[in-house]
CSV table of C-alpha atoms and ligand atoms in Angstrom, one decimal:
chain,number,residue,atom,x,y,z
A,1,UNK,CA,101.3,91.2,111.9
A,2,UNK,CA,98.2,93.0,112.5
A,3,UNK,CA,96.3,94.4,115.2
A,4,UNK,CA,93.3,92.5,115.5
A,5,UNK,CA,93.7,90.2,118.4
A,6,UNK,CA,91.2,88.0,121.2
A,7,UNK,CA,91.5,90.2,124.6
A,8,UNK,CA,89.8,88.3,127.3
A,9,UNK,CA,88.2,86.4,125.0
A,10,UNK,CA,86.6,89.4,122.6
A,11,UNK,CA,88.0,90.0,119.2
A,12,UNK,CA,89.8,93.7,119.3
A,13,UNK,CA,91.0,96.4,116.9
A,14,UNK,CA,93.9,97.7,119.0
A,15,UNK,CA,92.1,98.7,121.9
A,16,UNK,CA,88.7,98.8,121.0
A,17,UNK,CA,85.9,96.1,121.3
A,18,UNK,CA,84.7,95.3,118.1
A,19,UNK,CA,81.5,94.2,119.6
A,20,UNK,CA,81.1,97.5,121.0
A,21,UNK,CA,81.4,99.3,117.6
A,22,UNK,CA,79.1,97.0,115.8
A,23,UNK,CA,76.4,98.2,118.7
A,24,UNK,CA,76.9,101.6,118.0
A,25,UNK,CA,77.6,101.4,114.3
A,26,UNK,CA,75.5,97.8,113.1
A,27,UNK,CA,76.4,95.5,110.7
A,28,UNK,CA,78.3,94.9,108.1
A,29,UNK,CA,80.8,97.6,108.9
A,30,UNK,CA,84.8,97.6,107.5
A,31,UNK,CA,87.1,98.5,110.5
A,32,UNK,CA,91.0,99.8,109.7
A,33,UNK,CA,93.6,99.4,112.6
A,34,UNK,CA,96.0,102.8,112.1
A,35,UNK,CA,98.7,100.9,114.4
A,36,UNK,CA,98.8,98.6,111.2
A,37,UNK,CA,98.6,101.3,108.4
A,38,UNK,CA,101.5,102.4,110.3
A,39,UNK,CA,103.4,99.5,111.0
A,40,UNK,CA,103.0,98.3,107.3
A,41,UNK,CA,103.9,101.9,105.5
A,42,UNK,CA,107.3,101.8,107.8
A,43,UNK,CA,108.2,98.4,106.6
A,44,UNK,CA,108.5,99.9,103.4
A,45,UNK,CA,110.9,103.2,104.4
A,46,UNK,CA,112.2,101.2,106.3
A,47,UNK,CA,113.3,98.7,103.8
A,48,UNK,CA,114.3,101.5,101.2
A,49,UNK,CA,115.9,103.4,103.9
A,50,UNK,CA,119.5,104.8,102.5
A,51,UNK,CA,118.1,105.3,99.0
A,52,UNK,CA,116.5,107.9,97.6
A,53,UNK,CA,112.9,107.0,98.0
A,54,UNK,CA,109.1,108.1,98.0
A,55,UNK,CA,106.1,105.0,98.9
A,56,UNK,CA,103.6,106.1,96.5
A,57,UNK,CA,100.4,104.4,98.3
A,58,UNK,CA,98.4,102.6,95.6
A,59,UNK,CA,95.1,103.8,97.1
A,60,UNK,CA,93.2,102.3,94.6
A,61,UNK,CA,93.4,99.4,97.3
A,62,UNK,CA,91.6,101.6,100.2
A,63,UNK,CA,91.0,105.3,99.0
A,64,UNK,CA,89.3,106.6,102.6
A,65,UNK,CA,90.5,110.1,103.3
A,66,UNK,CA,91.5,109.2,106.7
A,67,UNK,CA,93.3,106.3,105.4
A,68,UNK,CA,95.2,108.8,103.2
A,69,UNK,CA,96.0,111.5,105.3
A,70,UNK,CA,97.0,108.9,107.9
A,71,UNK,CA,99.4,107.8,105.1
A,72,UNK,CA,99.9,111.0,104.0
A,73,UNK,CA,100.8,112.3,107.6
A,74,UNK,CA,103.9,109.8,107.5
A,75,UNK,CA,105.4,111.2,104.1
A,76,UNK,CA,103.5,108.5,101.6
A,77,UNK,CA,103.1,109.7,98.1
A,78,UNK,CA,100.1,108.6,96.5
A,79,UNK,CA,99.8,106.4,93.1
A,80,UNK,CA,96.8,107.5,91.5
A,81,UNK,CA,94.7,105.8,88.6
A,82,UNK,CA,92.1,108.2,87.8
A,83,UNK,CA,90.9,111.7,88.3
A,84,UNK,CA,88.4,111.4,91.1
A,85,UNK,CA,91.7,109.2,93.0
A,86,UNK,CA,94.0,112.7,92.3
A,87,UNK,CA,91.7,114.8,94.4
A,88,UNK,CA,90.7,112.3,96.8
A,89,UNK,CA,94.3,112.3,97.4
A,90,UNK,CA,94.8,116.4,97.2
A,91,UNK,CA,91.8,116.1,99.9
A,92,UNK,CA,93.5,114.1,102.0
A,93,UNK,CA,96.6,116.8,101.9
A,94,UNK,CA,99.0,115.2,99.5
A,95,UNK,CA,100.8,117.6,97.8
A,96,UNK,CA,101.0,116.8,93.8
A,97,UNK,CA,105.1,116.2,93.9
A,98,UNK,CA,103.9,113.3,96.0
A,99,UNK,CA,101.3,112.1,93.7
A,100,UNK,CA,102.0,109.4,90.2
A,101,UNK,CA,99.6,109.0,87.4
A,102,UNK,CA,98.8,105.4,86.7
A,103,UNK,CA,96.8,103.6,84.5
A,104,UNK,CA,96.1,102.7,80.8
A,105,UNK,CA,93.3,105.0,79.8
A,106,UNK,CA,94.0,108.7,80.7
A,107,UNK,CA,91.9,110.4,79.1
A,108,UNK,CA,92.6,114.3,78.0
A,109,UNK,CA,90.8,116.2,80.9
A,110,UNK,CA,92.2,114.1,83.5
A,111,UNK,CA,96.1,115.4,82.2
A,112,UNK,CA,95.7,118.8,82.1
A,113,UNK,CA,93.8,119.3,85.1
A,114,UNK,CA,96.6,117.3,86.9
A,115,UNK,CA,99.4,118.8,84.7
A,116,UNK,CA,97.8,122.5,85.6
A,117,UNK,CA,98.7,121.0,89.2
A,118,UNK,CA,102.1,120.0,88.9
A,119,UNK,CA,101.8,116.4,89.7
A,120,UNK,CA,104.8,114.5,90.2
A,121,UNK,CA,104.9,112.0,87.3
A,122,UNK,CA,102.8,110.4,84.9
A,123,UNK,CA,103.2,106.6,84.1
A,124,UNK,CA,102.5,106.5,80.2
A,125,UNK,CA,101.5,102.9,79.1
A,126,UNK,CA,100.9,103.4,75.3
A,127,UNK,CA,101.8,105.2,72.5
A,128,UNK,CA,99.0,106.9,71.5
A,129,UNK,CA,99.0,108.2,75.4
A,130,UNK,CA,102.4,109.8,74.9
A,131,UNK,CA,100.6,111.9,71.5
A,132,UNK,CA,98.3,113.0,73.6
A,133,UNK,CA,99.9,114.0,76.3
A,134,UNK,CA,102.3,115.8,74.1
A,135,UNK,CA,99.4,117.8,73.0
A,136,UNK,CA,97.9,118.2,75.9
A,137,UNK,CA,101.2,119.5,77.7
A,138,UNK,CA,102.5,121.6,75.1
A,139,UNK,CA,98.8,123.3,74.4
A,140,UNK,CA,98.7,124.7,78.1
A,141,UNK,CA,102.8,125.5,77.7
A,142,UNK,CA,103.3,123.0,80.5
A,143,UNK,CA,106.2,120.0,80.5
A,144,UNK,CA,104.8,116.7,81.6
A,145,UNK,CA,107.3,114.2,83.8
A,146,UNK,CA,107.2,110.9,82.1
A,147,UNK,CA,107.8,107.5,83.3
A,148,UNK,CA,107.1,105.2,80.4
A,149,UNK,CA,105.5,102.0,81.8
A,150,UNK,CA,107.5,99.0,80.5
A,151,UNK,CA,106.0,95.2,80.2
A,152,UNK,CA,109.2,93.2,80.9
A,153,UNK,CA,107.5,90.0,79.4
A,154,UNK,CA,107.5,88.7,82.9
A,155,UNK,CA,105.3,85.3,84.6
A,156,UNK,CA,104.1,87.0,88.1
A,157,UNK,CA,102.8,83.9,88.9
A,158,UNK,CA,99.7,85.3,91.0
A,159,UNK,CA,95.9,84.7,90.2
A,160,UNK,CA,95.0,85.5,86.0
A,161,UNK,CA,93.1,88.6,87.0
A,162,UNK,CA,95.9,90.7,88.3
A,163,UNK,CA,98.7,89.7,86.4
A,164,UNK,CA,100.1,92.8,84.5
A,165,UNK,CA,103.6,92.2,83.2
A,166,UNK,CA,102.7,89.4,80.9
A,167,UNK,CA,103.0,90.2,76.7
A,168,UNK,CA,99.2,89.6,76.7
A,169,UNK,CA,98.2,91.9,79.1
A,170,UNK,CA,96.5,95.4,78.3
A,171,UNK,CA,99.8,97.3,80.4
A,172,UNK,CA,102.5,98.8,79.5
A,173,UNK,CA,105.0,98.7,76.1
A,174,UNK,CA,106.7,95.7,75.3
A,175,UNK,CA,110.3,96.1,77.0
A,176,UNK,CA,111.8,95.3,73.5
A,177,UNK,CA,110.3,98.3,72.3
A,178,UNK,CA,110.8,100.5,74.7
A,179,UNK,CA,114.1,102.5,73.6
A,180,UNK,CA,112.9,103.3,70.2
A,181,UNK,CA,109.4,104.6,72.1
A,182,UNK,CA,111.9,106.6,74.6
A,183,UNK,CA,114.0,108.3,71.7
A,184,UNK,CA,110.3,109.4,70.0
A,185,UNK,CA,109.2,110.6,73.5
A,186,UNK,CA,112.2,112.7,74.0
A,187,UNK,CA,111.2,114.5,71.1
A,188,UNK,CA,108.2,115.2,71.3
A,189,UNK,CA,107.3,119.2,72.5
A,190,UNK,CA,105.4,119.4,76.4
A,191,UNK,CA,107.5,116.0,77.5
A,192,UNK,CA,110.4,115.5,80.1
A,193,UNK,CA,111.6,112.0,80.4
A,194,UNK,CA,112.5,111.2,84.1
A,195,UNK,CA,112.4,107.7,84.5
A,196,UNK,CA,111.2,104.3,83.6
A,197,UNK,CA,108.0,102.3,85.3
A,198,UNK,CA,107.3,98.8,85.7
A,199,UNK,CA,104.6,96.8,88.0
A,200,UNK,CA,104.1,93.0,87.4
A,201,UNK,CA,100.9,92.2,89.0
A,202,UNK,CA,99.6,92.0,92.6
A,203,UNK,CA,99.5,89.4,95.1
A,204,UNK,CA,103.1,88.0,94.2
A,205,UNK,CA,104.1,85.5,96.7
A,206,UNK,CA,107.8,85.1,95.3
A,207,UNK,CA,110.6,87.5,94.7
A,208,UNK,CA,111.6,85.7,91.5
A,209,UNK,CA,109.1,87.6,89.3
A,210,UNK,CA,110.4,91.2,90.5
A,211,UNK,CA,114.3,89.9,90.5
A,212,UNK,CA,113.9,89.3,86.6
A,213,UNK,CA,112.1,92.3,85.6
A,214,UNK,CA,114.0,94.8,88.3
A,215,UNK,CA,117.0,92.9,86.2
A,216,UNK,CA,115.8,94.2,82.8
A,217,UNK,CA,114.7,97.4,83.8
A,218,UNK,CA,118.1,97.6,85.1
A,219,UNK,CA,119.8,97.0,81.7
A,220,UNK,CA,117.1,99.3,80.0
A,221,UNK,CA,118.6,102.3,82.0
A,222,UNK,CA,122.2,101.7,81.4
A,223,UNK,CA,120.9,101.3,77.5
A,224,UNK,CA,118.6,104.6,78.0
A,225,UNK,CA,121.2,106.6,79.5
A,226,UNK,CA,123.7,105.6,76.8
A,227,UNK,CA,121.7,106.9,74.2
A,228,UNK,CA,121.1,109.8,76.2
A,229,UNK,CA,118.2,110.0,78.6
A,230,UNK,CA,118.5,111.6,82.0
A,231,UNK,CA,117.1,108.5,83.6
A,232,UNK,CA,116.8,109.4,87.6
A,233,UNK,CA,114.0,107.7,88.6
A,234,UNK,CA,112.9,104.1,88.6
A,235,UNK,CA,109.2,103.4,89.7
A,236,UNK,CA,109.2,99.9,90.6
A,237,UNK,CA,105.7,99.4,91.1
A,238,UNK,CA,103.5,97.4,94.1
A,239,UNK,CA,102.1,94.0,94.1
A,240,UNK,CA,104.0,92.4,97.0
A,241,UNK,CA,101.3,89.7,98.6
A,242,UNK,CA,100.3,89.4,101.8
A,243,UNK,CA,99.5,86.1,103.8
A,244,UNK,CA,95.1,85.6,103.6
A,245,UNK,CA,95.5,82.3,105.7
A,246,UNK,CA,97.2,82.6,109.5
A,247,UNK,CA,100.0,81.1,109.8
A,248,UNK,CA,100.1,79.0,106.6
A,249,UNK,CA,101.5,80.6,103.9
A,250,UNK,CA,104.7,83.4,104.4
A,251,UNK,CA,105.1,85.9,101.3
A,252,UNK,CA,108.6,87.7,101.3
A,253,UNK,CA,109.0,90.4,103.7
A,254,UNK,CA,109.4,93.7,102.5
A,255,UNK,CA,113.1,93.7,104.4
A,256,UNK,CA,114.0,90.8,101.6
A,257,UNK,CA,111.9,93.0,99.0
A,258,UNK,CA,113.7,95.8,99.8
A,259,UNK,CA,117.2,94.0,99.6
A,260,UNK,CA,116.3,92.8,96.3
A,261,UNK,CA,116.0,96.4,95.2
A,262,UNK,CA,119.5,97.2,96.4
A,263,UNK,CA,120.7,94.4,94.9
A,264,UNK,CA,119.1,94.7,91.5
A,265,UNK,CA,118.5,98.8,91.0
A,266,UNK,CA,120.9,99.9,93.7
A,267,UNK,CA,124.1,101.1,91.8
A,268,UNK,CA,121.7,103.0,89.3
A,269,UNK,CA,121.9,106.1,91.7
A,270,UNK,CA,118.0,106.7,90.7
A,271,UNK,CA,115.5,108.1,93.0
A,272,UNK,CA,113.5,104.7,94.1
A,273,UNK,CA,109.5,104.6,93.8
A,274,UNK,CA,107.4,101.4,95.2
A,275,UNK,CA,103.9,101.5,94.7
A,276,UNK,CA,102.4,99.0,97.3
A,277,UNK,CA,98.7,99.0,97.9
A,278,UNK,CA,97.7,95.5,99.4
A,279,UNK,CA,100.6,95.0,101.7
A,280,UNK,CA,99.6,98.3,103.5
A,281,UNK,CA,96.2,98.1,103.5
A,282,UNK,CA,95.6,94.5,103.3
A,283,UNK,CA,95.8,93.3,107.0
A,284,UNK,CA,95.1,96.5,108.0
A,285,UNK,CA,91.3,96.3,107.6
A,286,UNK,CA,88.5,93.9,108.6
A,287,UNK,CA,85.0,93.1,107.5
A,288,UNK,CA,82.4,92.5,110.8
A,289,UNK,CA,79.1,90.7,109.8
A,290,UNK,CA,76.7,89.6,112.0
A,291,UNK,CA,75.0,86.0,111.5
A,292,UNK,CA,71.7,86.2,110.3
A,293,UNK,CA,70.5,82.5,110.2
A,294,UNK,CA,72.0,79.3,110.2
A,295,UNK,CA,70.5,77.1,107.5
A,296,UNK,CA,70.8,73.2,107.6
A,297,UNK,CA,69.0,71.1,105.0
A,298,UNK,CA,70.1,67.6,104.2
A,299,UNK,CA,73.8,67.7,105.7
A,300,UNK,CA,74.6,71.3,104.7
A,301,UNK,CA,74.8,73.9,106.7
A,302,UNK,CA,75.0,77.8,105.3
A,303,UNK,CA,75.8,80.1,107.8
A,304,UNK,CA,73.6,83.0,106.3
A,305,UNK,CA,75.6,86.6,107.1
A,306,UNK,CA,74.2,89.8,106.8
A,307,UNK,CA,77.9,91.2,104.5
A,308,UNK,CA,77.3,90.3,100.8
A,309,UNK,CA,79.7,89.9,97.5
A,310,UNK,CA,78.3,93.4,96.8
A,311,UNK,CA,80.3,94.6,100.4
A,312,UNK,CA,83.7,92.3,99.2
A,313,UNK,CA,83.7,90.8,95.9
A,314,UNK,CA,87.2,89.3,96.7
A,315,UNK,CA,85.8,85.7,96.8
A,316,UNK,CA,83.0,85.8,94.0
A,317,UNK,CA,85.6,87.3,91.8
A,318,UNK,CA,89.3,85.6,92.3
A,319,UNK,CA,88.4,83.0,94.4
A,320,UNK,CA,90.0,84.5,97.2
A,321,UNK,CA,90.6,83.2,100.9
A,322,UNK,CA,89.6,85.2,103.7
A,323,UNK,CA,89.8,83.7,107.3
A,324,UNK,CA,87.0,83.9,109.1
A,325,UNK,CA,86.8,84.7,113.1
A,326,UNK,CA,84.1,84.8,115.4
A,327,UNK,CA,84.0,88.1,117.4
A,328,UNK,CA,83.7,86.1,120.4
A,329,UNK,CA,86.6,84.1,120.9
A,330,UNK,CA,85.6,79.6,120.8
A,331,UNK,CA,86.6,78.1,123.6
A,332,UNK,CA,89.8,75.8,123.1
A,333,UNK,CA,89.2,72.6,121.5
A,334,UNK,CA,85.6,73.6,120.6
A,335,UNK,CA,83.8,71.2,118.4
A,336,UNK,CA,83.7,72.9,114.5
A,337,UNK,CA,81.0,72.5,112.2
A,338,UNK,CA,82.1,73.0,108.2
A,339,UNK,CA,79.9,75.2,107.0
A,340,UNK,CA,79.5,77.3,103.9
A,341,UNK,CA,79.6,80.6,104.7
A,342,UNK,CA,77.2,83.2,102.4
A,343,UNK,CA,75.7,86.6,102.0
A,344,UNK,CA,72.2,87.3,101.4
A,345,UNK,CA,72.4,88.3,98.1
A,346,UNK,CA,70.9,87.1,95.0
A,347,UNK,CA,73.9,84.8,92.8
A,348,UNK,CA,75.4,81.4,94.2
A,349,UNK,CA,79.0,83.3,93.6
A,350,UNK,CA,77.9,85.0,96.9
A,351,UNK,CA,79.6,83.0,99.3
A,352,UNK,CA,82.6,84.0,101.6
A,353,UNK,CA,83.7,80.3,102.2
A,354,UNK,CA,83.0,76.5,101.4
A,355,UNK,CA,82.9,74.2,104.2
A,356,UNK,CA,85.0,76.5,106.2
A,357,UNK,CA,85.3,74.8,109.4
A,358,UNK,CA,84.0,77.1,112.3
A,359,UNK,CA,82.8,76.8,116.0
A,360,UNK,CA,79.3,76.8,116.5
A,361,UNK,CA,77.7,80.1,115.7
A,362,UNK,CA,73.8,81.6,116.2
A,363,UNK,CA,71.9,83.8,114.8
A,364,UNK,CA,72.8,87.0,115.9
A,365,UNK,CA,76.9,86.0,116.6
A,366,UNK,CA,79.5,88.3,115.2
A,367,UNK,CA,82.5,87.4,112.9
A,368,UNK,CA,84.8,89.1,111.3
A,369,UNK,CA,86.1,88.3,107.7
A,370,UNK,CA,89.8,89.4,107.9
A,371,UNK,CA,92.5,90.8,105.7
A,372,UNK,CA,89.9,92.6,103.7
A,373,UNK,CA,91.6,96.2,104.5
A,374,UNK,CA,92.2,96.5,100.5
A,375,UNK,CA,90.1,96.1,97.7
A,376,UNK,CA,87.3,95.6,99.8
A,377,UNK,CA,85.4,98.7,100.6
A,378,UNK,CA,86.5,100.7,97.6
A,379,UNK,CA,84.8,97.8,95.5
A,380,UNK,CA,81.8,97.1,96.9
A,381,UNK,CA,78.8,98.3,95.0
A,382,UNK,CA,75.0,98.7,96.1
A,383,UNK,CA,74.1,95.8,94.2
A,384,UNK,CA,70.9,94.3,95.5
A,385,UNK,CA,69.7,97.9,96.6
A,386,UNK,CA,71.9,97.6,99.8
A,387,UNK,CA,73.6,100.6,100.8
A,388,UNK,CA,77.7,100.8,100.8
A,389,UNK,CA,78.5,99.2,104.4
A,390,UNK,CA,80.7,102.1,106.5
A,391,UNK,CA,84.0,102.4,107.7
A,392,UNK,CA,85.6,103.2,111.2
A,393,UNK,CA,89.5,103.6,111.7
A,394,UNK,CA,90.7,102.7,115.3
A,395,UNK,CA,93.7,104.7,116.3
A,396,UNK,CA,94.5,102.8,120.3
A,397,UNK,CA,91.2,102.9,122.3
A,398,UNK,CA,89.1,105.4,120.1
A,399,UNK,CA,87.4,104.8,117.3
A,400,UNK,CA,85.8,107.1,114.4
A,401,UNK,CA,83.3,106.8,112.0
A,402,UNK,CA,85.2,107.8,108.6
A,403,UNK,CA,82.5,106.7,105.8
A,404,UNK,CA,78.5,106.8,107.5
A,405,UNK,CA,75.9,104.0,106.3
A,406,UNK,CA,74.4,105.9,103.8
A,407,UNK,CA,70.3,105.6,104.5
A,408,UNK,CA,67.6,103.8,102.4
A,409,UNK,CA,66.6,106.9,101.4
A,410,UNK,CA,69.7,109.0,100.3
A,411,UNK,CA,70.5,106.1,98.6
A,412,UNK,CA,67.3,106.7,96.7
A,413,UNK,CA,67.3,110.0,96.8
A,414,UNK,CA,70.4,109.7,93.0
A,415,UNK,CA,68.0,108.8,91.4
A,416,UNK,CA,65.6,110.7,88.8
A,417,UNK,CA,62.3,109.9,87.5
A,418,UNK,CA,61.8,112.0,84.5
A,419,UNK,CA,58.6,114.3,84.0
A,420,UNK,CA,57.3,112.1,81.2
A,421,UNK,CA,57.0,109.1,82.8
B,501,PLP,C1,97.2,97.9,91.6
B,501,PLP,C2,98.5,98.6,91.3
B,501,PLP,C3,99.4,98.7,92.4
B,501,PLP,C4,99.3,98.1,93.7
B,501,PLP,O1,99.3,96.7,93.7
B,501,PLP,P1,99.3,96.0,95.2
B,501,PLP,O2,99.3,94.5,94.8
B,501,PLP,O3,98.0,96.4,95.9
B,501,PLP,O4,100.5,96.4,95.9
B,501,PLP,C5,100.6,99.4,92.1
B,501,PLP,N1,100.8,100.0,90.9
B,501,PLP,C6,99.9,99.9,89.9
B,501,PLP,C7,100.2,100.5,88.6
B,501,PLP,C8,98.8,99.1,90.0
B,501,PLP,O5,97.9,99.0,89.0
């Protein structure tokens, strides 16, 4: 559930008129509900609650620093996947024991200056990582935490592009090959081994996916800690999906999710870490557009809106579906028009929806693309020299400005013409 709902016939984030925020901020803006951040991070202690536990918040979904210290306010650890993320997060006030190192392609620089900060935990996905984070680590007389990130060889059954526990994919070491990697690791100089990591891909819809590979990571530790290895913490990863269509389709719950940990991990006595991004952020967060001009031309109809694929790629890259609201709510039993619903920039992969049916609309109307709380804002580009759209998080009846519209001119203002031109 989220927190955007019709009040007297106006669309609302919590207690604030969206139409009212679009006059004082314009359009396209992104808007966050922090009832729902809220709601949605609880879920998850909730869920875990009577383990050992720390909700790392994949912020690579939605890395606003009010999002974070929102987050960060309620006891969420952070999952991190590059430097710039690691201090976005120490900006936001979470401390490094909180924060895990994700990713395939740490580089050097981005180690030590985390190790020199005692970070919690670094996910290691390849070999050659491990080498140089043994370097790394024992050339500054630090110990690095480890986590190796295993690929369980496991069908997440989500869209291609973020599938990640699949032999093919670029992530992780191939669970077969993981205690002769663990034995290497725990003798190398500058590395502790703490636990094991695994995440299967995003979006997941079913349980099944996770049952299996929580089941092999399972038997990996009992293996582990036979040989040896103080295994006492077990990151499991995010990617539980979140529904894109009202009412239609259900994922699992993360009550069910979290059962399915007990069930599968529980016994282990190991510290619990979850990594969810979408399911927090997801539903939390909607894009408001305003209707530029409603093109007809031989039977079609494109409602023109000025929010573009460079704003939220979602649908020009996966395909995705995002329901689409008006801000003023269509009387019952309206007559809908299917339309095609597009931005103003310059591909045909810039379209929100194809004949999406919708209640008539003007020029000038307001909608509101929902569910686009994560990876929308933190992908969006300037493509077509338009400047990143803002954001504004609503907490009851107030609402804040947390990223400004960045003007035509500081957006010009990066760049340099050298002399010799
Ligand atoms: C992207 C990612 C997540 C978050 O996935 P969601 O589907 O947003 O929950 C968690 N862990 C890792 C390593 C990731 O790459």
């Amino acid at each position: 559930m989220d927190h955007f709902l019709y009040r007297d016939g106006r669309l609302m984030a919590e207690d604030v008129d969206l139409a009212h925020v679009a006059a004082c901020v314009g359009t396209p803006f992104y808007c966050y509900s922090s009832a729902t951040l809220t709601r949605h991070f609880q879920l998850f202690t909730e869920a875990l609650t009577g383990m050992d536990h720390l909700v790392c918040f994949a912020m690579k979904s939605c890395s606003n620093l009010a999002v974070l210290k929102l987050l960060g306010d309620l006891g969420a650890g952070m999952d991190v996947v590059s430097l710039g993320e690691y201090a976005r997060a120490r900006a936001a006030g979470i401390p490094p024991d909180r924060i895990v190192f994700s990713g395939v392609g740490k580089t050097r620089h981005e180690m030590s200056e985390t190790l020199k900060a005692g970070i919690r935990q670094f996910n290691v996905e390849s070999e050659p990582e491990l080498a140089a984070l043994s370097q790394v680590a024992s050339g500054l007389g630090l110990t690095a935490p480890i986590a190796l990130r295993v690929n369980p060889d496991v069908d997440a059954r989500t869209h291609d592009k973020i599938a990640t526990g699949r032999r093919q994919d670029k992530f992780g070491v191939p669970i077969d090959r993981a205690e002769e990697i663990y034995a290497r690791a725990s003798a190398l100089p500058g590395i502790e081994v703490v636990g094991i990591d695994v995440h299967i891909g995003s979006q997941l819809t079913s349980l099944e996916p996770f049952e299996e590979a929580y089941g092999k990571v399972a038997r990996l530790t009992r293996a582990l800690r036979a040989q040896g290895h103080d295994i006492r913490r077990l990151d499991l990863g995010g990617g539980l999906g979140i529904p894109y269509t009202r009412g239609n389709d259900a994922p699992p719950l993360p009550s069910d999710y979290g059962a399915l940990i007990r069930r599968t991990v529980g016994d282990l006595g190991c510290e619990i870490e979850i990594e969810p991004g979408r399911l927090i952020a997801g539903n939390a967060g909607i894009l408001v557009s305003r209707v530029v001009y409603l093109k007809r031309e031989a039977g079609h109809r494109w409602l023109i809106v000025d929010a573009g694929m460079n704003d939220l790629i979602r649908p020009a890259m996966y395909g995705a579906h995002h329901d689409i609201v008006p801000l003023h709510e269509p009387e019952p039993g309206v007559a809908t028009e299917d339309v095609d619903v597009v931005g103003p920039v310059c591909e045909s992969g810039d379209t929100f929806a194809r004949a999406r049916a919708m209640p008539p609309l003007e020029d000038g109307d307001l909608i509101a693309i929902r569910s686009a709380g994560a990876y929308g804002a933190v992908m969006a580009s300037e493509y077509n020299s338009r400047p990143l759209v803002p954001e504004v998080l609503v907490k009851d009846d107030h609402f804040a400005v947390i990223r400004p519209r960045p003007s035509i001119d500081e957006m010009l203002a990066r760049d340099r013409v050298p002399e010799w031109l």
